[in-house]
mmCIF file of C-alpha atoms in Angstrom:
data_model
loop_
_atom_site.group_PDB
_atom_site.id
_atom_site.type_symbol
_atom_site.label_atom_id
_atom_site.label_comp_id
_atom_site.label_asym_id
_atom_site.label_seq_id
_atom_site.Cartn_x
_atom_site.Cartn_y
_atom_site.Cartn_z
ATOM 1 C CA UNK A 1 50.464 32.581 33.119
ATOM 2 C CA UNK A 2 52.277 33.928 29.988
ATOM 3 C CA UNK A 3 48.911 33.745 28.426
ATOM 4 C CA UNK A 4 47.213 35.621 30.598
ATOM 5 C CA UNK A 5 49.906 38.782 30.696
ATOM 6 C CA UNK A 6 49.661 38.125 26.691
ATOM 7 C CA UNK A 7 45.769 38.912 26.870
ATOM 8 C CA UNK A 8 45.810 41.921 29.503
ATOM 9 C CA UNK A 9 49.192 43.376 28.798
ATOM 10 C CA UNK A 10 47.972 46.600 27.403
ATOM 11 C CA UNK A 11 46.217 46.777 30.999
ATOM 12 C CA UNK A 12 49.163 45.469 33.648
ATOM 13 C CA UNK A 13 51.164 48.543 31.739
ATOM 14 C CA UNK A 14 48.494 50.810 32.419
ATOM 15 C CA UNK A 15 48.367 49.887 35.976
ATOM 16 C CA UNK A 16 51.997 50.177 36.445
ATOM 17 C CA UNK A 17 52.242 53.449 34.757
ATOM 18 C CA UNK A 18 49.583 54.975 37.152
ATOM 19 C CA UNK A 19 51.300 53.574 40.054
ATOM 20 C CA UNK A 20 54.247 54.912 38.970
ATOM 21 C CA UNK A 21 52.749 58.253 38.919
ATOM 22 C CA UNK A 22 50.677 57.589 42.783
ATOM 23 C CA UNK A 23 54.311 56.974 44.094
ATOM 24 C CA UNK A 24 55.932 60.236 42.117
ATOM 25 C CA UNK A 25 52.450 62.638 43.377
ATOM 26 C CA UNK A 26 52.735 60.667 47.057
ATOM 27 C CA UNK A 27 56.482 61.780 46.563
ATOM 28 C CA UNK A 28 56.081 65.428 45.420
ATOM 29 C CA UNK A 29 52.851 65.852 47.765
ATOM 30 C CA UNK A 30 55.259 65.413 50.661
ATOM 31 C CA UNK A 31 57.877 66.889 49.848
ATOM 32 C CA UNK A 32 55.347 70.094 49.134
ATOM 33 C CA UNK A 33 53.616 69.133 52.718
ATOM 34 C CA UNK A 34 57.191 69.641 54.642
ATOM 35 C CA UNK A 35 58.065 72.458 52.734
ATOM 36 C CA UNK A 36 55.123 74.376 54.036
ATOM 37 C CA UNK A 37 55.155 73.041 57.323
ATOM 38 C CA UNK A 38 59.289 74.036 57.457
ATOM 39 C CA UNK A 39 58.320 77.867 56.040
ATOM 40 C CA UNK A 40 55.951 78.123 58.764
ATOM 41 C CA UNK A 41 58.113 76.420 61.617
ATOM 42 C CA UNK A 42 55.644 73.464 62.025
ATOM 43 C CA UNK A 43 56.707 70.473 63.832
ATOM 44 C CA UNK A 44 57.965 68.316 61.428
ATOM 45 C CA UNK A 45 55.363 64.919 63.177
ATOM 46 C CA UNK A 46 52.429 67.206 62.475
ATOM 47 C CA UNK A 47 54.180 67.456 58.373
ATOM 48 C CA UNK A 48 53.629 63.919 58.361
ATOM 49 C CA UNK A 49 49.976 63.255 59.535
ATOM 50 C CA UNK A 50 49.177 66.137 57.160
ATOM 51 C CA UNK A 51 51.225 64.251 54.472
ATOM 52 C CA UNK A 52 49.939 60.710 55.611
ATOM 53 C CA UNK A 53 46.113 62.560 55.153
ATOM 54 C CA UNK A 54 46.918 63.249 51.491
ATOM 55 C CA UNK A 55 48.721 59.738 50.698
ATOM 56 C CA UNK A 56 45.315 57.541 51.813
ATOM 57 C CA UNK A 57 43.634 60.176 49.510
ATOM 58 C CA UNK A 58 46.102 59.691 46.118
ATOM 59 C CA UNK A 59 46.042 55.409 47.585
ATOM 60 C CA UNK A 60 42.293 55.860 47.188
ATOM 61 C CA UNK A 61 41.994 57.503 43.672
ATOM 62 C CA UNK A 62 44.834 54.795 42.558
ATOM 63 C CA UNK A 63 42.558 51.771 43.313
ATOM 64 C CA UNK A 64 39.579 53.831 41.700
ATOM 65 C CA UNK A 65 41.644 54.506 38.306
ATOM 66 C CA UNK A 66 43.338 51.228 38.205
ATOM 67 C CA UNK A 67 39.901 48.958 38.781
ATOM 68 C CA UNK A 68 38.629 51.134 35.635
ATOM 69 C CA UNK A 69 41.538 50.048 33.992
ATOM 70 C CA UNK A 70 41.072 46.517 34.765
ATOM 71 C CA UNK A 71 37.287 46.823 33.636
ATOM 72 C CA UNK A 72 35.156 47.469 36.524
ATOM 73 C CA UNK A 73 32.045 48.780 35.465
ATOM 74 C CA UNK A 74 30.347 52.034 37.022
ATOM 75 C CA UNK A 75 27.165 49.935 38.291
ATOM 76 C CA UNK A 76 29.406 47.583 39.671
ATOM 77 C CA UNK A 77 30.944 50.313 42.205
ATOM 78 C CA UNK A 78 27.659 51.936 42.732
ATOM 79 C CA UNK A 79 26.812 49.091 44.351
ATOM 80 C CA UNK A 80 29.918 48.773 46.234
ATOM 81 C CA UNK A 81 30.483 52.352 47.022
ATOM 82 C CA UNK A 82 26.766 52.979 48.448
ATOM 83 C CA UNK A 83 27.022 49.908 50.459
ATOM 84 C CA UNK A 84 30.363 51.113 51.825
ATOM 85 C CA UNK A 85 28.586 54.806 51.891
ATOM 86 C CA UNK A 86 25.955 53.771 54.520
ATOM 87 C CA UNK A 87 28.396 51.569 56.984
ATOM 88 C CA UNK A 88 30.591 54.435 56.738
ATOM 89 C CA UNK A 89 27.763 57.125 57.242
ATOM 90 C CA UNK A 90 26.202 55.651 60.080
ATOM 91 C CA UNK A 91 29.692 55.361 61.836
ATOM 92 C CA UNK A 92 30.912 59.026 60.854
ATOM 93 C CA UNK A 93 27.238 60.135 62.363
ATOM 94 C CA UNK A 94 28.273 58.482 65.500
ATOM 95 C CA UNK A 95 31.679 60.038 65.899
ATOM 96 C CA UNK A 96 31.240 63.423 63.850
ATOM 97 C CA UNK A 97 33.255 65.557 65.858
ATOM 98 C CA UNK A 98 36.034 62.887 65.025
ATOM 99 C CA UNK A 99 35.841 63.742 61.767
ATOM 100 C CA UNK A 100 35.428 67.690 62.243
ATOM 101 C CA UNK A 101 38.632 67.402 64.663
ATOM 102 C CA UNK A 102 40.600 66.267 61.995
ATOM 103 C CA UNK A 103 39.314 68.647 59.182
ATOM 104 C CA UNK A 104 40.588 71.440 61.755
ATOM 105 C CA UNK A 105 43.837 70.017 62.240
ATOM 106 C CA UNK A 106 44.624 69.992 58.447
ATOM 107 C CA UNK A 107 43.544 73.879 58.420
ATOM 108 C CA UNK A 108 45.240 74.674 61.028
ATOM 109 C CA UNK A 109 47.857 73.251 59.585
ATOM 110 C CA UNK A 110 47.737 75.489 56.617
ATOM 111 C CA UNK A 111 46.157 78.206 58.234
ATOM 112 C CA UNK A 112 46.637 78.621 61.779
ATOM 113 C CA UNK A 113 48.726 82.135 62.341
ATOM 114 C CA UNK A 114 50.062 80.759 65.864
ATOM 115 C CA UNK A 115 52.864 77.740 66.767
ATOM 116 C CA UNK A 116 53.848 76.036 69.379
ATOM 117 C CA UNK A 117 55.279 78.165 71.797
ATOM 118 C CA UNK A 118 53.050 81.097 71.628
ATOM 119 C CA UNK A 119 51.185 82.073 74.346
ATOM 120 C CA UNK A 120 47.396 82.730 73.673
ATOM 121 C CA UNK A 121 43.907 83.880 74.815
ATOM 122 C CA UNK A 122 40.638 82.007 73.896
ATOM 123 C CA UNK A 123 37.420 83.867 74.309
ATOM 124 C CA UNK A 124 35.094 81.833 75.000
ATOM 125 C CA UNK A 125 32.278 83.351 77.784
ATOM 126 C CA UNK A 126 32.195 80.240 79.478
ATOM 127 C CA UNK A 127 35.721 78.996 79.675
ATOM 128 C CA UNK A 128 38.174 81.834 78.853
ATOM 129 C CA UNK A 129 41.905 80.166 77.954
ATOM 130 C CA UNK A 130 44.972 81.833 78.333
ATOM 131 C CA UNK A 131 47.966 79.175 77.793
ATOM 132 C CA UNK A 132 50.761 78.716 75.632
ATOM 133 C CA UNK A 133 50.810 76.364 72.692
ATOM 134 C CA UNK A 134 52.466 72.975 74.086
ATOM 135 C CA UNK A 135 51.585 70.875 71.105
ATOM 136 C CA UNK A 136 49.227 71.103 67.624
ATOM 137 C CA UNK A 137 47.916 67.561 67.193
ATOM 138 C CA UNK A 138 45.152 66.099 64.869
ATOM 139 C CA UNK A 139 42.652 65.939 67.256
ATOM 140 C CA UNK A 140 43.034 68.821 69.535
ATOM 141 C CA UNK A 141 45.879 71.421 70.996
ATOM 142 C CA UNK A 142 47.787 71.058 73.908
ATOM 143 C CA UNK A 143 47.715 74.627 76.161
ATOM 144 C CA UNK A 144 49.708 74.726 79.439
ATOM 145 C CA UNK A 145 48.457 77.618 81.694
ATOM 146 C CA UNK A 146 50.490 79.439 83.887
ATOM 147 C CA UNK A 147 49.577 77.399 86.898
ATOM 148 C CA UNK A 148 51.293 74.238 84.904
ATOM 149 C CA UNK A 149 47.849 72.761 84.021
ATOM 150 C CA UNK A 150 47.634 71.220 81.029
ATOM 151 C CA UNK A 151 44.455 71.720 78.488
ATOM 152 C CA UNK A 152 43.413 69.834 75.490
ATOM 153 C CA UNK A 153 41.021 71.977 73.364
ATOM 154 C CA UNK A 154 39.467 70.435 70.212
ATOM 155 C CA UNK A 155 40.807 71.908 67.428
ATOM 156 C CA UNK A 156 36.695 72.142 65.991
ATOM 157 C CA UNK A 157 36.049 74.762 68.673
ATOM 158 C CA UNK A 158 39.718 76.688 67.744
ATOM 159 C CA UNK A 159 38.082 77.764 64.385
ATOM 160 C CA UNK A 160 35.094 78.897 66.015
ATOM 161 C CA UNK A 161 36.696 80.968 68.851
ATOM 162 C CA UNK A 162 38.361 83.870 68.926
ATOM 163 C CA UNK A 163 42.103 83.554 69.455
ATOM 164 C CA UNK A 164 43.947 86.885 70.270
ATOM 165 C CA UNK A 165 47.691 86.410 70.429
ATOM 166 C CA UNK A 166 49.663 87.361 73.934
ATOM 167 C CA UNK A 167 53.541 86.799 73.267
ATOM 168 C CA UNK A 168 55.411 84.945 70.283
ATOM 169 C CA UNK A 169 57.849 82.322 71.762
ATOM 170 C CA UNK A 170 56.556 82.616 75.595
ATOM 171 C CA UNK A 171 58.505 79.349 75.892
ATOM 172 C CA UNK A 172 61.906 81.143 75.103
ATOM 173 C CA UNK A 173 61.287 83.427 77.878
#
């Protein structure tokens, strides 16, 4: 065992140095995530996915940088990555709007000019919305109308609407 550490010290001390630094940016990326989401008066649960989205990201680029490290070639991951590529692919082709749901729900995250609360009108010509904001999640928005029905519209179709803005806070009043 000693002999081993002895032969790929240089290396373990790489690896611990870079996670190190994955916990301090996983750290400092949330912290940064909750800040925004507090400035804007986001829930602080939707913070977290949004924080949780960029910690699998940093995870990944960790195990990337520290099998380089530990001497994985390029061709090796080629391999690995394309074959991981196509499962992936195939399954993402299946269940795109999955994966377009939860692209929106990061932008609207960062983006959205509405919160929970606020009452709102979406055009659409064949199903015109007008509802408050119940609940932003990753996968769609929660809209209760005025006759106490409760909507889920895919946060995809959100961006691609036009929203106009009713009231701000329709829930206080």
């Amino acid at each position: 065992m000693s002999d081993y550490f002895s032969l790929h010290q240089d290396k373990i001390i790489n690896a611990a140095i870079v996670l190190v630094v994955f916990f301090i940016l996983q750290l400092i990326t949330g912290l940064i995530v909750r800040a925004i989401g507090k400035s804007k008066k986001i829930l602080v649960s939707r913070a977290k996915i949004v924080a949780r989205y960029f910690s699998v990201s940093l995870f990944l680029i960790t195990l990337l940088i520290v099998a380089f490290i530990f001497g994985i070639k390029i061709e090796d991951l080629v391999v690995v990555f394309s074959s991981v590529f196509a499962v992936i692919g195939l399954a993402l082709f299946a269940s795109w709007s999955i994966l377009s749901n939860v692209t929106s729900g990061i932008i609207l995250f960062f983006s959205f000019p509405y919160k929970i609360g606020d009452k709102i009108k979406i055009h659409d010509k064949e199903f015109e919305i007008e509802a408050i904001i119940e609940d932003i999640r990753s996968f769609q928005i929660h809209l209760r109308r005025d006759n106490g029905d409760l909507v889920t519209y895919p946060n995809s179709l959100l961006l691609q609407k036009a929203v106009t803005i009713i009231e701000k806070d329709a829930f206080d009043k």
